[in-house]
PDB file of C-alpha atoms in Angstrom:
ATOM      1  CA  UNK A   1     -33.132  83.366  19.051  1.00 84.00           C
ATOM      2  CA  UNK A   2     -31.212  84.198  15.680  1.00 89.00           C
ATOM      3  CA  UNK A   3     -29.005  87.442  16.383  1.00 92.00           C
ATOM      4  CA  UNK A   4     -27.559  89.078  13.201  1.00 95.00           C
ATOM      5  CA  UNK A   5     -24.286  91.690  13.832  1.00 96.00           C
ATOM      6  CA  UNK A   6     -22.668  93.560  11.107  1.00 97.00           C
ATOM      7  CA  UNK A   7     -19.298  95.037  11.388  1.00 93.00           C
ATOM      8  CA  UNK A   8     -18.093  97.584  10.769  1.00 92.00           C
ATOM      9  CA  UNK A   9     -21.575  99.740  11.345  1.00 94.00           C
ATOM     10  CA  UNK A  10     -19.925 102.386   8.691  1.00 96.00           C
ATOM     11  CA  UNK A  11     -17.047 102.059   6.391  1.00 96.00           C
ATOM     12  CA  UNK A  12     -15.289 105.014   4.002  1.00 97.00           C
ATOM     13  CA  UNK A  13     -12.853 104.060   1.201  1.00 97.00           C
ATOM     14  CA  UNK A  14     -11.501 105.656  -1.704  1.00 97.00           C
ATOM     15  CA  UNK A  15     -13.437 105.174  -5.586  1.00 97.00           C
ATOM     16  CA  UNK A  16     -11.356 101.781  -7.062  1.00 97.00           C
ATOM     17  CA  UNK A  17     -10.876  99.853  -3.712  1.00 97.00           C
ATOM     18  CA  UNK A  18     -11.819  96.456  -2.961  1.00 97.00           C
ATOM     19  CA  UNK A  19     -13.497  95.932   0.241  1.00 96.00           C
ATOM     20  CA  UNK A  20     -15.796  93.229   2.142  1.00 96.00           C
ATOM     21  CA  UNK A  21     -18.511  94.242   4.308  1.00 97.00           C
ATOM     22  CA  UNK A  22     -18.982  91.227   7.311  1.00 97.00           C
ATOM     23  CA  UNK A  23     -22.246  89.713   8.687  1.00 97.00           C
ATOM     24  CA  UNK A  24     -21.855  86.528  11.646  1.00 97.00           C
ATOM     25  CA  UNK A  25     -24.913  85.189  12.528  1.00 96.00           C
ATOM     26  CA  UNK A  26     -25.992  83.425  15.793  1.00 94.00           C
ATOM     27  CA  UNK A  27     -27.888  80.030  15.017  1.00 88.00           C
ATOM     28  CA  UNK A  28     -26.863  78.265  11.510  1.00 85.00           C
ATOM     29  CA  UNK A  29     -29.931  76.465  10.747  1.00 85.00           C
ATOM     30  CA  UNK A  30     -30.984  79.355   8.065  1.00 86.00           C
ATOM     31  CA  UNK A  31     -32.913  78.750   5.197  1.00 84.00           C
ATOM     32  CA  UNK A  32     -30.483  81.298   3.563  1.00 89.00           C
ATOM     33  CA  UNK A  33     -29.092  84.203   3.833  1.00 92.00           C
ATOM     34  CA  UNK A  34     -29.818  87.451   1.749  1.00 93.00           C
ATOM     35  CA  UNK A  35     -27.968  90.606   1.115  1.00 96.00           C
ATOM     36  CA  UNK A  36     -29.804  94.232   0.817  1.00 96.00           C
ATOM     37  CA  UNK A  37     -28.740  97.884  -0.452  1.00 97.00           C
ATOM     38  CA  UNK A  38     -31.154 100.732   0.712  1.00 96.00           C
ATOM     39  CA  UNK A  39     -30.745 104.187   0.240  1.00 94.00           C
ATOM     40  CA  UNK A  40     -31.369 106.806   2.073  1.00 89.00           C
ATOM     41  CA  UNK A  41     -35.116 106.971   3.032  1.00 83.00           C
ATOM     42  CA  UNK A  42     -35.611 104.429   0.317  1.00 86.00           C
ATOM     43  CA  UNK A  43     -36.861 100.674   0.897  1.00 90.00           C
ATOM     44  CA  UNK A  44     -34.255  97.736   0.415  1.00 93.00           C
ATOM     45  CA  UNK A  45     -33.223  96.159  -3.076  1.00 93.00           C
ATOM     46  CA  UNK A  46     -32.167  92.761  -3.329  1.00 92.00           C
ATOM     47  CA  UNK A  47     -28.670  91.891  -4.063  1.00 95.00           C
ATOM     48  CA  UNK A  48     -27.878  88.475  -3.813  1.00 94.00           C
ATOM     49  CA  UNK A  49     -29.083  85.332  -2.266  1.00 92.00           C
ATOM     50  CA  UNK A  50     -27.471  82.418  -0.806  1.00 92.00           C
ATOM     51  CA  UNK A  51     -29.452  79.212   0.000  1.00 89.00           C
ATOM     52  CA  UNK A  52     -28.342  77.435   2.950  1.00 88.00           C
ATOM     53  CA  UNK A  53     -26.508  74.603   0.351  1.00 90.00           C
ATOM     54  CA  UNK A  54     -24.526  77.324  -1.616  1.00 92.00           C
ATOM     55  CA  UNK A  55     -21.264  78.544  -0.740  1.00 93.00           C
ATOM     56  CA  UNK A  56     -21.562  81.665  -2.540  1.00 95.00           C
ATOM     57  CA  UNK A  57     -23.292  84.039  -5.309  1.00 95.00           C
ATOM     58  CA  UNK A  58     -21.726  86.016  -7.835  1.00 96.00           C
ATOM     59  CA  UNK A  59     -23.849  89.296  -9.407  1.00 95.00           C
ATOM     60  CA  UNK A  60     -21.140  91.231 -11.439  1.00 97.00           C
ATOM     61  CA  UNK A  61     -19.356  93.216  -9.116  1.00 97.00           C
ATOM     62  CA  UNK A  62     -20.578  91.451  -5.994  1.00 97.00           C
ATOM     63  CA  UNK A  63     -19.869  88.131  -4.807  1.00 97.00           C
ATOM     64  CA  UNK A  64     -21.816  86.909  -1.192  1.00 97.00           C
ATOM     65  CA  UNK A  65     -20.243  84.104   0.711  1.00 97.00           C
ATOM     66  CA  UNK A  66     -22.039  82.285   3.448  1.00 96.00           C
ATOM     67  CA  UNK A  67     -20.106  80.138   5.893  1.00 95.00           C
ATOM     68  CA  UNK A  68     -22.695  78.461   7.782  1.00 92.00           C
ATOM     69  CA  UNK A  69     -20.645  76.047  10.236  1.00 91.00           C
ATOM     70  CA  UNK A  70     -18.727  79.272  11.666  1.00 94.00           C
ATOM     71  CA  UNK A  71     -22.467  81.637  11.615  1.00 95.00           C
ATOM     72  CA  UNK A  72     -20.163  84.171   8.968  1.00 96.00           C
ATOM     73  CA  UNK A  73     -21.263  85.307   5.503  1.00 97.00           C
ATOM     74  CA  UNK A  74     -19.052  88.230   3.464  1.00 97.00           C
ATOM     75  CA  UNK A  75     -20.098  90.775   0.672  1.00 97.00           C
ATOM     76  CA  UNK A  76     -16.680  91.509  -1.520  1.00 97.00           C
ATOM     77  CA  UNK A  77     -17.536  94.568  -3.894  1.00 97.00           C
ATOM     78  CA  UNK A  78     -14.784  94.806  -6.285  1.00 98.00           C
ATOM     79  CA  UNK A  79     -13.803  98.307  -7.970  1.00 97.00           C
ATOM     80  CA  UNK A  80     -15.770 100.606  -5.723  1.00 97.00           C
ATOM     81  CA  UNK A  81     -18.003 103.180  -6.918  1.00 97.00           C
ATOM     82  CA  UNK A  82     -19.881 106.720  -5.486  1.00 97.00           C
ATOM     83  CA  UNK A  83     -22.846 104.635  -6.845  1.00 96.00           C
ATOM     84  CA  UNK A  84     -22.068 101.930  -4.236  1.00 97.00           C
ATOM     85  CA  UNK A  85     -23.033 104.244  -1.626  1.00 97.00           C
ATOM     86  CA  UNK A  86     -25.734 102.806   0.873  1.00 97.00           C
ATOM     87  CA  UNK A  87     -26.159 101.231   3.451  1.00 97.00           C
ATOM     88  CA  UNK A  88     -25.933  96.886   3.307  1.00 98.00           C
ATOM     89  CA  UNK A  89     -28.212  94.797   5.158  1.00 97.00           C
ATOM     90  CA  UNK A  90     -27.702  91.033   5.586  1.00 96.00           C
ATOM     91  CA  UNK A  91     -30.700  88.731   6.372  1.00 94.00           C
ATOM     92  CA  UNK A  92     -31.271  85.323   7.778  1.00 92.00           C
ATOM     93  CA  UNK A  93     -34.219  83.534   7.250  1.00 85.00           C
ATOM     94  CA  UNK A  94     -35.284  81.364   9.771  1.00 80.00           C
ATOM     95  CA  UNK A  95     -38.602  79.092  10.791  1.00 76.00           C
ATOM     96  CA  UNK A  96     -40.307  80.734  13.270  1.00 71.00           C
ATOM     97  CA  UNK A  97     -42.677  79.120  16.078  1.00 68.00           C
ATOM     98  CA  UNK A  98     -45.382  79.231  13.615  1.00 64.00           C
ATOM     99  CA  UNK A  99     -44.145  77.287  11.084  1.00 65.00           C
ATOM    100  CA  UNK A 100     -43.585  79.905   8.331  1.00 68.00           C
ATOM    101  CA  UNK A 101     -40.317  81.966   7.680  1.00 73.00           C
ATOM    102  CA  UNK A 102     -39.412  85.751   8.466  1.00 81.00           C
ATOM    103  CA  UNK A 103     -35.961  87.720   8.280  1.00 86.00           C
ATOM    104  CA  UNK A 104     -33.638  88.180  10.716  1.00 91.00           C
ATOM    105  CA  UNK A 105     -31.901  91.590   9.995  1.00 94.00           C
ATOM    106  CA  UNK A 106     -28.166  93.186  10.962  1.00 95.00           C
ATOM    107  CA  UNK A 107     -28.141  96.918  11.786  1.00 95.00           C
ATOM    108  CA  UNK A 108     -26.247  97.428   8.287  1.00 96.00           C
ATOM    109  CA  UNK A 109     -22.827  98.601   7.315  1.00 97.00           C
ATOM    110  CA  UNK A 110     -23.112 102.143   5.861  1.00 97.00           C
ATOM    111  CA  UNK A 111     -20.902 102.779   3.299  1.00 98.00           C
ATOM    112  CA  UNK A 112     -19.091 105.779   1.459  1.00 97.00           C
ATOM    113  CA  UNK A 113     -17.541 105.615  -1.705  1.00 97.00           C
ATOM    114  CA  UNK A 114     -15.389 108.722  -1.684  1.00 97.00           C
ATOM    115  CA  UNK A 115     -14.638 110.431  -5.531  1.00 95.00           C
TER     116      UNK A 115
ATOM    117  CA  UNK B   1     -43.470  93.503 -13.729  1.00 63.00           C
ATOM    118  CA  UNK B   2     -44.453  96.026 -11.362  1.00 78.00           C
ATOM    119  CA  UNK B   3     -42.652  95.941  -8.076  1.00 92.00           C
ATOM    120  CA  UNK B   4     -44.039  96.268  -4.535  1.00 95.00           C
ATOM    121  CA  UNK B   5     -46.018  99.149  -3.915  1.00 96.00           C
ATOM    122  CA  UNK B   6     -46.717 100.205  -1.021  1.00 97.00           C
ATOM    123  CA  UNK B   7     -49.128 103.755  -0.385  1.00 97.00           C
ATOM    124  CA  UNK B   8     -49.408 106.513   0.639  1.00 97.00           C
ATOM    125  CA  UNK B   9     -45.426 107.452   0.893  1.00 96.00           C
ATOM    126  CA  UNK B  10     -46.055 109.438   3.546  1.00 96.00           C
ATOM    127  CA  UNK B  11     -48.023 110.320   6.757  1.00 96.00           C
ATOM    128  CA  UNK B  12     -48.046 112.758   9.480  1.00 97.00           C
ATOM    129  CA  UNK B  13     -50.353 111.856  11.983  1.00 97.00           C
ATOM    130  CA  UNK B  14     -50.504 113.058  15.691  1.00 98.00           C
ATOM    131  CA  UNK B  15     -50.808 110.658  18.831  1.00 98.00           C
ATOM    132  CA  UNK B  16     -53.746 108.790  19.980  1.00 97.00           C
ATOM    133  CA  UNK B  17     -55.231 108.547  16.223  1.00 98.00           C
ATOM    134  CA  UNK B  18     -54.952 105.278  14.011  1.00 98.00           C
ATOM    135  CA  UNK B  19     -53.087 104.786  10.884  1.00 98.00           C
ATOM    136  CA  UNK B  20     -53.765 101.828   8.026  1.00 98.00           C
ATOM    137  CA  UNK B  21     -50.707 101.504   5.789  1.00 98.00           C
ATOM    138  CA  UNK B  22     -51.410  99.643   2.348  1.00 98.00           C
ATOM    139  CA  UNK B  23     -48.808  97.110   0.643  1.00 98.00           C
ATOM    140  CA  UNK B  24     -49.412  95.314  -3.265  1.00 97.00           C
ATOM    141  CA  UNK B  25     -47.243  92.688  -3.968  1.00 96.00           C
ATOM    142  CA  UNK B  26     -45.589  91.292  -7.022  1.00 95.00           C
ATOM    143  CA  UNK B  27     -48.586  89.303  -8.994  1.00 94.00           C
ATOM    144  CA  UNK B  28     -48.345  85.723  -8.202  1.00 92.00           C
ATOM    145  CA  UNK B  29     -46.875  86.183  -4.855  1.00 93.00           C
ATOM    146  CA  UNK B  30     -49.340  84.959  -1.675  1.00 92.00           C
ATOM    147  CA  UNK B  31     -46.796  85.988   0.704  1.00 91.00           C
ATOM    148  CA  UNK B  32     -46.926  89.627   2.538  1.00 93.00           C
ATOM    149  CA  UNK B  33     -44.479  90.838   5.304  1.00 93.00           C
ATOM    150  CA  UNK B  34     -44.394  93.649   7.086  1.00 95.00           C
ATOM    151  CA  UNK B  35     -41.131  94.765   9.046  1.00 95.00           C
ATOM    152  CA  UNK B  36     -40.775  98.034  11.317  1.00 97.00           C
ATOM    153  CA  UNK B  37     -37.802  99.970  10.968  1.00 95.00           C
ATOM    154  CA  UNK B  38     -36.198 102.908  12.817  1.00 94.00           C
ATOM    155  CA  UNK B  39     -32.939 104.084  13.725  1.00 89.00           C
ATOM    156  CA  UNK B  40     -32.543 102.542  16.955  1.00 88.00           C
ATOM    157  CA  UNK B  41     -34.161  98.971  16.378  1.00 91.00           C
ATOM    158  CA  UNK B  42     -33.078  98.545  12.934  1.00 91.00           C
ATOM    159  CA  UNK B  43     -35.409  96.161  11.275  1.00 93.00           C
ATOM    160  CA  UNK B  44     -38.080  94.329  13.075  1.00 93.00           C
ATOM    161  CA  UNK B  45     -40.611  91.709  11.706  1.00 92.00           C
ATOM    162  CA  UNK B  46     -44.391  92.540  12.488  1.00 94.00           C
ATOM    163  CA  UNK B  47     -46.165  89.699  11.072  1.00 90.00           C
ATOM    164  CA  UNK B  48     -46.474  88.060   7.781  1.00 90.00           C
ATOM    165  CA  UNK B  49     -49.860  86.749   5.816  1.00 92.00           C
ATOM    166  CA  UNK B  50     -49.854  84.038   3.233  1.00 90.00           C
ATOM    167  CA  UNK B  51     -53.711  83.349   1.638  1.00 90.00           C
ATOM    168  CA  UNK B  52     -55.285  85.391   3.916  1.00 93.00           C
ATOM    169  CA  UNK B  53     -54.196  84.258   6.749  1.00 92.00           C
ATOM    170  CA  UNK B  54     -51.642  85.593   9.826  1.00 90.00           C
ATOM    171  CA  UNK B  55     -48.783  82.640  10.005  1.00 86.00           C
ATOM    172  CA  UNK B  56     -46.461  84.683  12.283  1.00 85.00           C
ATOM    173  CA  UNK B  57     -46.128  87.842  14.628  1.00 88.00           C
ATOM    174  CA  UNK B  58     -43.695  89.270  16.035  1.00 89.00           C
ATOM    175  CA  UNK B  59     -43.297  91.131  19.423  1.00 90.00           C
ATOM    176  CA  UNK B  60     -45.183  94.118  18.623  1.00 95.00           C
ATOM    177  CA  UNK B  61     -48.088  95.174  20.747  1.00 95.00           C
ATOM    178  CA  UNK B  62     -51.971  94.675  19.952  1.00 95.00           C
ATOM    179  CA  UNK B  63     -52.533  98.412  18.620  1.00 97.00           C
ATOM    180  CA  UNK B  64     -50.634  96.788  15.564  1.00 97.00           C
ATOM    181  CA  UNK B  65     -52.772  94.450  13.364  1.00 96.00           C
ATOM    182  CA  UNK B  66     -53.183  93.350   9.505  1.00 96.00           C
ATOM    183  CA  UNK B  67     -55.113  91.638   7.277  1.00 96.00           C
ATOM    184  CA  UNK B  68     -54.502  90.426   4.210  1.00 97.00           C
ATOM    185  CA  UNK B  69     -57.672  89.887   0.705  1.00 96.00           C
ATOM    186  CA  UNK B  70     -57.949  87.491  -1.805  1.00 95.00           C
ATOM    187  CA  UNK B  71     -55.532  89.488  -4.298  1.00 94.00           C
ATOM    188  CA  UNK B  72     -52.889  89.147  -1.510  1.00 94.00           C
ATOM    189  CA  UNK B  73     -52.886  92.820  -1.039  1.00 97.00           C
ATOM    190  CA  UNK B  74     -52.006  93.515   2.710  1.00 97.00           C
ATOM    191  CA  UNK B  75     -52.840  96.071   4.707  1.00 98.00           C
ATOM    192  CA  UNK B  76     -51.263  97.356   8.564  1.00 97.00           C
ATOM    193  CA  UNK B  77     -53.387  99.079  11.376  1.00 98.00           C
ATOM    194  CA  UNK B  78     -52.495 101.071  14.234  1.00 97.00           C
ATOM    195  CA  UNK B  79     -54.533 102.152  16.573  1.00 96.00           C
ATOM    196  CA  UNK B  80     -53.320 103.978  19.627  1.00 97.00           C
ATOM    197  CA  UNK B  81     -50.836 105.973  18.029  1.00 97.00           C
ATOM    198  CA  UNK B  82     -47.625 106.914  20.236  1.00 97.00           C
ATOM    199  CA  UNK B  83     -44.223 109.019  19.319  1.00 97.00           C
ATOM    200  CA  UNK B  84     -42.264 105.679  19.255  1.00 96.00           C
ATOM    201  CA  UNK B  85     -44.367 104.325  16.082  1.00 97.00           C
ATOM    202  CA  UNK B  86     -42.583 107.174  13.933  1.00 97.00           C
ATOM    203  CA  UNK B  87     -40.633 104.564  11.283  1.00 97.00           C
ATOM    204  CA  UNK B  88     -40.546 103.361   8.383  1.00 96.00           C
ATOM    205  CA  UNK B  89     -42.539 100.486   7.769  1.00 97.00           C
ATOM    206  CA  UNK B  90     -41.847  98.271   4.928  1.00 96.00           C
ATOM    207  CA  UNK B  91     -43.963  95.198   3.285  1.00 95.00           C
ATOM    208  CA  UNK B  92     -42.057  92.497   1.303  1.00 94.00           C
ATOM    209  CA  UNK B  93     -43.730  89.999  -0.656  1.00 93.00           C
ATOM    210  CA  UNK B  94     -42.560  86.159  -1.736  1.00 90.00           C
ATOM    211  CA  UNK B  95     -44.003  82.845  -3.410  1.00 87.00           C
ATOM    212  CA  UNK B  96     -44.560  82.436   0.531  1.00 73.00           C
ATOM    213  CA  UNK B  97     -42.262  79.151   0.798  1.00 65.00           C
ATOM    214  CA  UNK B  98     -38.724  78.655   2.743  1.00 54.00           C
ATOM    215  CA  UNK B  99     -35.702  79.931   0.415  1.00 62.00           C
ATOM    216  CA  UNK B 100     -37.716  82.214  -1.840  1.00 75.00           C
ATOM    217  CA  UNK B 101     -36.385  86.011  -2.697  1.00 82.00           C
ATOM    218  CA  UNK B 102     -37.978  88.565  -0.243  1.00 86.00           C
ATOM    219  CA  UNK B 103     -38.844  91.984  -2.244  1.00 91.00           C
ATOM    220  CA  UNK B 104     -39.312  95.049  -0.904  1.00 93.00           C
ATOM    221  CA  UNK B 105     -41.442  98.421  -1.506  1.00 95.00           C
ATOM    222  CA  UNK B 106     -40.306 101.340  -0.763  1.00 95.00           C
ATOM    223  CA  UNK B 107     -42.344 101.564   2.406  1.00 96.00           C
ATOM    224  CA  UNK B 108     -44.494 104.670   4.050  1.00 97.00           C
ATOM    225  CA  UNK B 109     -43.013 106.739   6.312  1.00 97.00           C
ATOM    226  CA  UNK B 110     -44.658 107.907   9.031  1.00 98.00           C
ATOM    227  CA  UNK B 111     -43.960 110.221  11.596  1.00 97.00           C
ATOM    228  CA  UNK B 112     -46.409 110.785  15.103  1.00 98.00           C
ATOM    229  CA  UNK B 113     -46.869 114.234  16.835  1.00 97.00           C
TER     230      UNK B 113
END
C-alpha cells in the first residue's frame, strides 16, 4: 500500500529565500508524481507533473524532481514570495486493484512566506 | 475553458439526513474522482467513474455512493449522515488514462450537526 509523507508538515522563511519542500514515497512503481498548491478552504491547483520517465519539471519559479529508485521527489521554489503562501501537496498515482488509477496524497507542507 | 465545477459551495446539514454533492468536469474529460478531505485524514480517494461506470473505491463505507451520466457529470450521495462526514470533498476530472493531469474544483464543504 503506497504511503506518501511530507516533511516538514509547516515551514516559515523570510520573502527572497530559496527553499525545497520534501515528499518520499513508499512503493516506486508510480505512474507519476504530481505537485498541488491549495489555499485556504480552496480546492488544489496543479503545479507540476512528473511522469514516472522524467527526472524533473521546470514551471518558472518551480522546479519538481522525482527520484524514483530512492521513493523521494523535491519542490525547489526559488525567490520566495507572500504569494507562495499555501499549503503543497504531493501525489502519487498508482494502479489500483481495479485496474484504473487514483492519487495517493501527503498531509502537505504548509508554508509562510513572511514580508 | 471552464474549470471543474463543483456545486453547491456549501452545506449545512444535520445528522441522520442525506447529502448529494454535484461535480462538472473539464469538456472532453470521461474521468471523475472524488477524494474526502479533512484535517485529520488529509486526502482520501472515494471512488472514481470513467463512462459511466465505478472503476475503483476506496475504503469508505456504503452510506457513500456515486454515479456518474453520459456528459460525465458526477454526482456523490450520502445517506446516513454522521459528525465525522464534515469535510471537504473534492472531484477531479482527467482524459481517464494512467499519467494524465488530475484537475481539481474547488469542492463543497460540508459540515454535519
Amino acid at each position: 500500500k503506497q504511503e506518501v509523507t511530507q516533511i516538514p508538515a509547516a515551514l516559515s522563511v523570510p520573502e527572497g529565500e530559496n527553499l525545497v519542500l520534501n515528499c518520499s514515497f513508499t512503493d516506486s512503481a508510480i505512474y507519476n508524481l504530481q505537485w498541488f498548491r491549495q489555499d485556504p478552504g480552496k480546492g488544489l491547483t496543479s503545479l507540476l507533473l512528473i511522469q514516472s520517465s522524467q527526472r524533473e519539471q521546470t514551471s518558472g519559479r518551480l522546479n519538481a524532481s522525482l527520484d524514483k529508485s530512492s521513493g523521494r521527489s523535491t519542490l525547489y521554489i526559488a525567490a520566495s514570495q507572500p504569494g507562495d503562501s499555501a499549503t503543497y501537496l504531493c501525489a502519487t498515482e498508482v494502479t489500483t486493484r481495479g485496474g484504473s488509477e487514483k492519487l495517493v496524497f501527503g498531509k502537505g507542507t504548509k508554508l509562510t512566506v513572511n514580508p | 475553458k471552464a474549470g471543474v465545477t463543483q456545486t453547491p459551495r456549501y452545506l449545512i446539514k444535520t445528522r441522520g439526513q442525506q447529502v448529494t454533492l454535484s461535480c462538472s468536469p473539464i469538456s472532453g474529460h470521461r474521468s471523475v474522482s472524488w477524494y474526502q478531505q479533512t484535517p485529520g485524514q488529509g486526502l482520501q480517494f472515494l471512488f472514481e467513474y470513467f463512462s459511466e461506470t465505478q472503476r475503483n473505491k476506496g475504503n469508505f463505507p456504503g452510506r457513500f455512493s456515486g454515479r456518474q451520466f453520459s456528459n460525465s457529470r458526477s454526482e456523490m450521495n450520502v445517506s446516513t449522515l454522521e459528525l465525522g462526514d464534515s469535510a471537504l470533498y473534492l472531484c477531479a476530472s482527467s482524459f481517464g488514462t494512467a499519467s494524465y493531469e488530475q484537475y481539481f474544483g474547488p469542492g463543497t464543504r460540508l459540515t454535519v450537526t
